[in-house]
Short mmCIF file of C-alpha atoms in Angstrom, two decimals:
data_model
loop_
_atom_site.label_atom_id
_atom_site.label_comp_id
_atom_site.label_asym_id
_atom_site.label_seq_id
_atom_site.Cartn_x
_atom_site.Cartn_y
_atom_site.Cartn_z
CA MET A 197 126.18 122.66 96.91
CA ALA A 198 122.68 121.36 97.09
CA THR A 199 122.83 120.16 100.63
CA VAL A 200 120.03 121.49 102.74
CA VAL A 201 121.01 119.52 105.80
CA LEU A 202 120.43 121.55 108.95
CA GLN A 203 118.34 124.17 107.22
CA TRP A 204 115.35 123.67 109.48
CA PHE A 205 117.66 123.54 112.48
CA VAL A 206 119.44 126.71 111.41
CA LEU A 207 116.08 128.43 111.10
CA LEU A 208 114.97 127.24 114.52
CA ALA A 209 118.33 128.06 116.08
CA ALA A 210 118.18 131.57 114.65
CA PHE A 211 114.88 132.15 116.43
CA ALA A 212 116.21 130.61 119.62
CA GLY A 213 119.66 132.15 119.50
CA GLY A 214 120.94 128.58 119.61
CA THR A 215 124.15 126.83 118.70
CA SER A 216 125.19 125.07 115.49
CA GLU A 217 124.61 121.62 117.00
CA GLU A 218 122.13 119.51 115.01
CA SER A 219 118.71 118.96 116.54
CA PRO A 220 117.28 115.41 116.71
CA SER A 221 114.36 116.67 114.63
CA THR A 222 116.53 117.97 111.79
CA VAL A 223 115.62 116.59 108.39
CA ARG A 224 118.68 115.67 106.35
CA VAL A 225 118.23 115.94 102.59
CA ASP A 226 120.92 116.41 99.95
CA TYR A 227 118.68 116.44 96.94
CA GLU A 228 121.44 116.20 94.34
CA ALA A 229 123.18 113.27 96.02
CA PRO A 230 122.39 109.62 95.20
CA PRO A 231 119.62 108.14 97.34
CA LEU A 232 120.56 106.91 100.79
CA GLU A 233 120.50 103.18 101.43
CA TRP A 234 118.30 103.55 104.52
CA LEU A 235 115.29 105.81 104.88
CA SER A 236 116.29 106.71 108.44
CA GLY A 237 119.25 108.63 107.01
CA TYR A 238 116.88 111.42 105.97
CA ASN A 239 115.50 111.72 109.51
CA LEU A 240 111.98 112.36 108.22
CA PHE A 241 110.26 110.67 111.17
CA SER A 242 110.63 111.02 114.91
CA ASN A 243 108.76 107.73 115.33
CA PRO A 244 108.81 105.72 112.09
CA GLY A 245 106.62 102.91 113.39
CA ILE A 246 103.61 105.21 113.72
CA GLN A 247 104.74 107.58 110.95
CA GLU A 248 105.17 110.52 113.30
CA PRO A 249 106.91 113.24 111.28
CA ASN A 250 109.84 115.39 112.31
CA THR A 251 109.91 119.18 112.34
CA GLY A 252 109.00 120.66 108.98
CA VAL A 253 107.51 117.42 107.63
CA ILE A 254 103.80 118.18 107.17
CA PRO A 255 101.23 115.38 106.84
CA TYR A 256 98.51 115.70 104.25
CA ASP A 257 95.77 113.63 102.64
CA LEU A 258 93.74 113.68 99.45
CA SER A 259 89.98 114.02 99.24
CA ALA A 260 89.84 111.64 96.28
CA LEU A 261 90.64 107.98 96.82
CA LEU A 262 93.62 106.74 94.79
CA PHE A 263 93.29 102.96 94.99
CA SER A 264 96.41 100.90 95.72
CA ASP A 265 95.22 97.41 96.63
CA TYR A 266 93.45 98.64 99.76
CA ALA A 267 96.70 99.88 101.31
CA THR A 268 96.45 102.67 103.83
CA LYS A 269 98.60 105.67 102.98
CA HIS A 270 100.49 108.26 104.96
CA ARG A 271 101.45 111.32 102.95
CA PHE A 272 103.90 114.08 103.90
CA VAL A 273 105.63 117.04 102.32
CA TRP A 274 108.92 118.69 103.23
CA MET A 275 110.65 121.69 101.66
CA PRO A 276 113.96 123.44 102.27
CA ALA A 277 113.64 126.37 104.65
CA GLY A 278 112.60 129.62 103.01
CA THR A 279 111.07 127.93 99.95
CA SER A 280 107.48 127.29 98.97
CA ALA A 281 105.39 125.71 96.25
CA ASN A 282 103.60 127.98 93.82
CA TYR A 283 99.84 127.56 93.65
CA HIS A 284 98.28 126.28 90.46
CA GLU A 285 94.53 126.27 89.95
CA ARG A 286 94.28 122.89 88.17
CA GLU A 287 97.64 121.17 88.00
CA VAL A 288 100.16 119.93 90.54
CA PHE A 289 101.79 122.81 92.40
CA ASP A 290 105.17 124.05 91.21
CA PHE A 291 107.46 122.78 93.95
CA PRO A 292 110.87 124.26 94.79
CA GLU A 293 114.20 122.52 94.30
CA GLY A 294 114.83 120.06 97.11
CA ALA A 295 111.14 119.49 97.90
CA VAL A 296 110.35 115.97 99.07
CA LEU A 297 106.99 114.23 98.82
CA ILE A 298 106.73 111.18 101.06
CA LYS A 299 104.13 108.43 100.79
CA SER A 300 104.08 105.34 103.00
CA PHE A 301 101.93 102.28 102.35
CA GLY A 302 100.76 99.80 104.95
CA TYR A 303 97.97 97.50 106.06
CA PRO A 304 96.17 97.41 109.41
CA ARG A 305 96.78 94.13 111.17
CA ASP A 306 93.09 94.18 112.06
CA ALA A 307 91.04 97.15 110.89
CA ARG A 308 88.50 96.48 113.65
CA PHE A 309 91.17 97.14 116.28
CA PRO A 310 93.37 100.13 115.31
CA ASP A 311 95.48 99.73 118.46
CA ARG A 312 96.98 96.56 116.94
CA GLY A 313 98.92 98.76 114.54
CA GLU A 314 99.79 98.19 110.92
CA GLN A 315 102.33 96.43 108.76
CA LEU A 316 104.36 99.08 106.98
CA ILE A 317 105.27 97.93 103.46
CA GLU A 318 106.99 100.71 101.58
CA THR A 319 107.72 104.42 101.53
CA ARG A 320 108.20 106.27 98.27
CA LEU A 321 110.18 109.48 98.11
CA LEU A 322 109.74 111.95 95.28
CA VAL A 323 112.66 114.39 95.42
CA LEU A 324 112.84 117.40 93.11
CA ALA A 325 116.41 117.99 91.92
CA ARG A 326 117.29 120.24 88.98
CA SER A 327 113.65 120.35 87.88
CA ASP A 328 113.53 116.55 87.72
CA TRP A 329 111.49 114.45 90.14
CA LYS A 330 113.61 111.55 91.40
CA MET A 331 111.68 108.51 92.64
CA TYR A 332 113.07 106.29 95.36
CA PRO A 333 111.10 103.32 96.76
CA TYR A 334 112.06 102.00 100.22
CA VAL A 335 110.87 98.69 101.70
CA TRP A 336 110.30 98.43 105.46
CA ASN A 337 111.83 95.75 107.63
CA GLU A 338 109.55 93.39 109.53
CA ASP A 339 109.61 95.33 112.79
CA GLY A 340 108.90 98.66 111.07
CA THR A 341 111.98 100.42 112.39
CA ASP A 342 113.63 101.30 109.07
CA ALA A 343 113.23 100.90 105.32
CA ARG A 344 115.87 100.01 102.73
CA LEU A 345 116.20 101.40 99.22
CA ALA A 346 114.68 99.03 96.63
CA LEU A 347 115.23 100.56 93.21
CA ALA A 348 114.39 97.24 91.56
CA GLY A 349 111.11 96.95 93.47
CA ALA A 350 110.07 94.02 95.64
CA ARG A 351 107.32 91.56 96.49
CA VAL A 352 106.13 91.60 100.07
CA PRO A 353 103.70 89.05 101.58
CA VAL A 354 100.82 90.89 103.21
CA THR A 355 98.08 89.72 105.57
CA TRP A 356 95.39 91.89 107.10
CA VAL A 357 91.85 91.78 108.43
CA ASP A 358 89.38 94.30 107.02
CA SER A 359 86.77 96.25 108.96
CA GLY A 360 84.23 93.49 108.39
CA GLY A 361 86.49 90.87 109.96
CA THR A 362 87.47 89.17 106.68
CA PRO A 363 91.13 88.10 106.53
CA HIS A 364 93.16 88.76 103.38
CA SER A 365 96.59 87.73 102.17
CA PHE A 366 98.45 88.39 98.93
CA GLN A 367 101.79 89.43 97.47
CA TYR A 368 102.09 93.21 97.46
CA ILE A 369 104.21 94.49 94.60
CA VAL A 370 106.51 97.44 95.29
CA PRO A 371 107.04 99.04 91.87
CA ASN A 372 110.55 99.60 90.59
CA VAL A 373 111.71 103.07 89.60
CA ASN A 374 110.68 102.72 85.98
CA GLN A 375 107.24 101.43 86.95
CA CYS A 376 106.80 104.47 89.21
CA LYS A 377 107.06 106.61 86.11
CA HIS A 378 104.12 104.83 84.48
CA CYS A 379 101.81 106.86 86.72
CA HIS A 380 104.04 109.65 87.96
CA ILE A 381 104.46 111.47 84.70
CA GLY A 382 103.01 114.62 83.22
CA LYS A 383 103.76 116.44 79.99
CA GLY A 384 106.47 113.88 79.27
CA LEU A 385 108.34 114.41 82.54
CA PRO A 386 108.20 112.67 85.93
CA ALA A 387 105.68 114.41 88.17
CA PRO A 388 103.60 113.88 91.32
CA VAL A 389 99.95 112.89 90.99
CA GLY A 390 98.18 114.00 94.14
CA PRO A 391 99.18 117.46 95.42
CA LYS A 392 96.65 119.53 93.50
CA ALA A 393 94.52 122.22 95.06
CA ARG A 394 91.21 120.45 94.47
CA TYR A 395 92.40 117.32 96.30
CA LEU A 396 93.92 119.24 99.23
CA ASN A 397 91.10 121.70 99.80
CA PHE A 398 89.52 120.18 102.91
CA ASP A 399 90.12 120.02 106.67
CA TYR A 400 92.80 117.74 108.16
CA SER A 401 93.32 116.81 111.82
CA TYR A 402 96.75 118.16 112.76
CA PRO A 403 98.18 117.81 116.28
CA SER A 404 97.32 121.51 116.68
CA GLY A 405 93.69 120.95 115.63
CA ARG A 406 91.60 120.69 112.48
CA GLU A 407 92.45 123.08 109.71
CA ASN A 408 92.06 123.41 105.96
CA GLN A 409 95.17 121.89 104.37
CA LEU A 410 95.75 124.73 101.92
CA ALA A 411 95.46 127.24 104.76
CA HIS A 412 97.91 125.16 106.79
CA TRP A 413 100.44 125.08 103.95
CA ILE A 414 100.10 128.86 103.49
CA LYS A 415 100.60 129.45 107.21
CA ALA A 416 103.66 127.15 107.26
CA GLY A 417 105.19 129.01 104.34
CA TYR A 418 104.84 125.98 102.06
CA LEU A 419 102.40 127.53 99.55
CA SER A 420 102.43 130.90 97.82
CA GLY A 421 100.17 132.48 95.22
CA LEU A 422 96.92 131.72 97.03
CA ASP A 423 95.42 134.03 99.65
CA ASP A 424 92.40 132.02 100.75
CA PRO A 425 91.40 128.35 100.14
CA ILE A 426 87.88 129.51 99.32
CA GLN A 427 89.33 130.70 96.00
CA ALA A 428 90.55 127.19 95.14
CA MET A 429 88.75 124.33 93.43
CA LYS A 430 87.42 121.50 95.55
CA SER A 431 86.88 117.90 94.46
CA ARG A 432 84.12 115.61 95.66
CA ARG A 433 84.84 112.54 97.75
CA SER A 434 84.19 109.58 95.49
CA ASP A 435 83.60 107.27 98.47
CA ASP A 436 80.95 109.42 100.17
CA PRO A 437 77.44 109.21 98.64
CA ASN A 438 76.57 112.47 100.38
CA ALA A 439 79.53 114.36 98.94
CA GLY A 440 78.15 115.05 95.49
CA THR A 441 76.09 113.70 92.62
CA LEU A 442 76.75 110.23 91.29
CA GLU A 443 78.38 111.69 88.19
CA GLU A 444 80.58 114.05 90.21
CA ARG A 445 81.83 111.20 92.37
CA ALA A 446 82.38 108.86 89.41
CA ARG A 447 84.26 111.52 87.44
CA THR A 448 86.39 112.30 90.50
CA TYR A 449 87.25 108.60 90.83
CA LEU A 450 88.32 108.38 87.18
CA ASP A 451 90.22 111.67 87.50
CA ILE A 452 92.44 110.57 90.40
CA ASN A 453 92.86 106.94 89.33
CA CYS A 454 93.07 107.19 85.54
CA ALA A 455 93.54 110.76 84.27
CA HIS A 456 97.24 110.96 85.17
CA CYS A 457 97.73 108.79 82.06
CA HIS A 458 94.51 109.42 80.18
CA ASN A 459 94.77 113.14 79.48
CA PRO A 460 95.86 115.11 76.39
CA THR A 461 99.53 115.26 77.54
CA GLY A 462 99.69 111.99 79.48
CA PRO A 463 101.46 108.78 78.45
CA ALA A 464 98.15 107.29 77.24
CA PHE A 465 97.16 110.30 75.12
CA THR A 466 97.28 108.15 71.96
CA SER A 467 94.19 106.34 73.22
CA GLY A 468 92.17 109.52 72.67
CA LEU A 469 90.58 108.98 76.07
CA ASP A 470 90.59 111.91 78.47
CA LEU A 471 89.28 111.03 81.92
CA SER A 472 90.02 114.40 83.48
CA PHE A 473 87.19 115.50 85.78
CA ASP A 474 86.24 118.51 83.62
CA GLN A 475 86.40 116.95 80.17
CA ALA A 476 82.99 117.89 78.75
CA THR A 477 82.93 116.00 75.45
CA PRO A 478 81.13 112.66 75.96
CA MET A 479 83.19 110.76 73.42
CA ARG A 480 86.45 111.95 74.99
CA ILE A 481 85.49 110.27 78.27
CA GLY A 482 84.64 107.08 76.43
CA ILE A 483 80.92 107.30 75.66
CA PHE A 484 80.42 105.49 72.35
CA LYS A 485 84.15 105.75 71.78
CA ALA A 486 85.78 102.74 70.18
CA PRO A 487 89.11 101.99 71.90
CA VAL A 488 92.31 102.33 69.92
CA ALA A 489 93.63 99.07 71.33
CA ALA A 490 91.77 97.08 73.97
CA GLY A 491 93.22 93.64 73.27
CA ARG A 492 91.15 90.85 74.80
CA ALA A 493 88.86 93.44 76.43
CA ALA A 494 87.37 94.15 73.01
CA SER A 495 85.59 90.80 73.21
CA ILE A 496 82.89 92.22 75.51
CA GLY A 497 81.86 95.23 73.44
CA ARG A 498 82.69 97.91 70.90
CA TYR A 499 82.93 101.01 73.09
CA ASP A 500 84.63 102.16 76.26
CA ILE A 501 81.30 103.23 77.75
CA VAL A 502 77.86 102.20 76.52
CA PRO A 503 75.22 104.28 78.39
CA GLY A 504 72.94 102.10 80.48
CA ARG A 505 74.93 98.98 79.64
CA PRO A 506 77.82 98.52 82.06
CA ASP A 507 78.37 94.90 81.04
CA GLU A 508 79.08 96.04 77.47
CA SER A 509 81.43 98.84 78.56
CA ILE A 510 85.11 98.09 78.07
CA LEU A 511 86.19 100.73 80.59
CA LEU A 512 84.34 98.97 83.42
CA TYR A 513 85.53 95.56 82.30
CA ARG A 514 89.16 96.66 82.54
CA LEU A 515 88.63 98.10 86.02
CA ALA A 516 86.98 94.89 87.19
CA THR A 517 89.63 92.39 86.13
CA THR A 518 93.02 91.41 87.52
CA ASP A 519 94.18 89.92 84.21
CA PRO A 520 97.60 91.61 83.73
CA GLY A 521 96.99 91.89 80.00
CA VAL A 522 93.66 93.65 80.36
CA ARG A 523 93.42 95.44 83.70
CA MET A 524 93.56 99.17 84.20
CA PRO A 525 95.57 100.73 85.67
CA THR A 526 98.35 98.41 84.54
CA VAL A 527 100.65 99.31 87.46
CA GLY A 528 99.93 99.66 91.15
CA ARG A 529 96.92 97.38 91.21
CA GLY A 530 96.73 93.62 91.66
CA LEU A 531 93.31 93.49 93.32
CA VAL A 532 89.90 94.70 92.19
CA HIS A 533 88.59 97.80 93.95
CA ASP A 534 85.09 96.53 94.53
CA GLU A 535 83.74 99.87 95.75
CA GLY A 536 85.25 101.77 92.82
CA VAL A 537 83.90 99.27 90.31
CA ALA A 538 80.45 99.50 91.92
CA LEU A 539 80.56 103.31 91.64
CA ILE A 540 81.45 103.28 87.94
CA ARG A 541 78.89 100.57 87.26
CA GLU A 542 76.16 102.62 88.96
CA TRP A 543 77.19 105.71 86.99
CA ILE A 544 77.04 103.90 83.63
CA GLU A 545 73.72 102.29 84.58
CA SER A 546 72.31 105.72 85.39
CA MET A 547 72.96 107.02 81.87
CA PRO A 548 70.00 106.94 79.48
CA MET A 549 69.90 103.50 77.94
CA ALA A 550 71.68 103.23 74.62
CA PRO A 551 69.88 101.59 71.72
CA ALA A 552 71.01 98.05 70.98
CA GLN A 553 74.08 98.07 68.75
#
């Protein structure tokens, strides 16, 4: 029986000499069962409206910015009591059966005034059952009290005001289960994208104080195989000009936003493009590489990246368009990430100018 309901409570009760009565903070996950209709059934949050997690649900963040139409994200991890993820130097950690990765998307009503709250849109659960990551999207109701399973995806009208006071409105697309797998796949199997050591290796503000995330996971019993975070890789923040060189930040941006498909074992491996942060061969990252199939994007140039010539670089063109037949990534983006496009443009411009072709 795969049910791990009450496991955290049993653990706590054992320490306290308590009874078998369920605690209000008990997470309820039966990882082999079909998904619940309502997110509240898992009891992951003590206060869903502000994404306050229950006991054993640990918040985390990534140092690299994974763009999703300017949505804010709240990430959490939960594992059955007594289990932990195994550390991996480069790839996503090896998570135990029953592990749950939780990611909520929302928009601030007015980014200038955080106390006005946010509009929660969706929460995605990635549940590991029998070595297979199950993906369940949930769409929040208007008052942000609960979210309902939406396997077929959804369209949600969104309005928000950014930090500069500019209002925005558009239709946010909640991907269906099959669309989730466009990005969440590795080596031919469904897989998480974010929880890698290099993205987690920085300090996070927990209720107990600031602490390195990897150290926090180790202390909580959620990570094994690593003694000290100083031994782990660390990525640069792509959105902080002081965090690294222009190339380091640009390569980090492409790594988190593109390399989950564009790597030697990813679903886009036939393109021959590898946008992993440590790919050292210029042509493999697109420099003077003719695309296998760029469709209408081929009208602006011959190569993915032309050094010194961003306007002739197909890679940048596909990042800067919302045309569904041309844009990259193809899923999870309906808007242009202006800051990301500017970063890649600056990086290409900084390369020694290519001779006219």
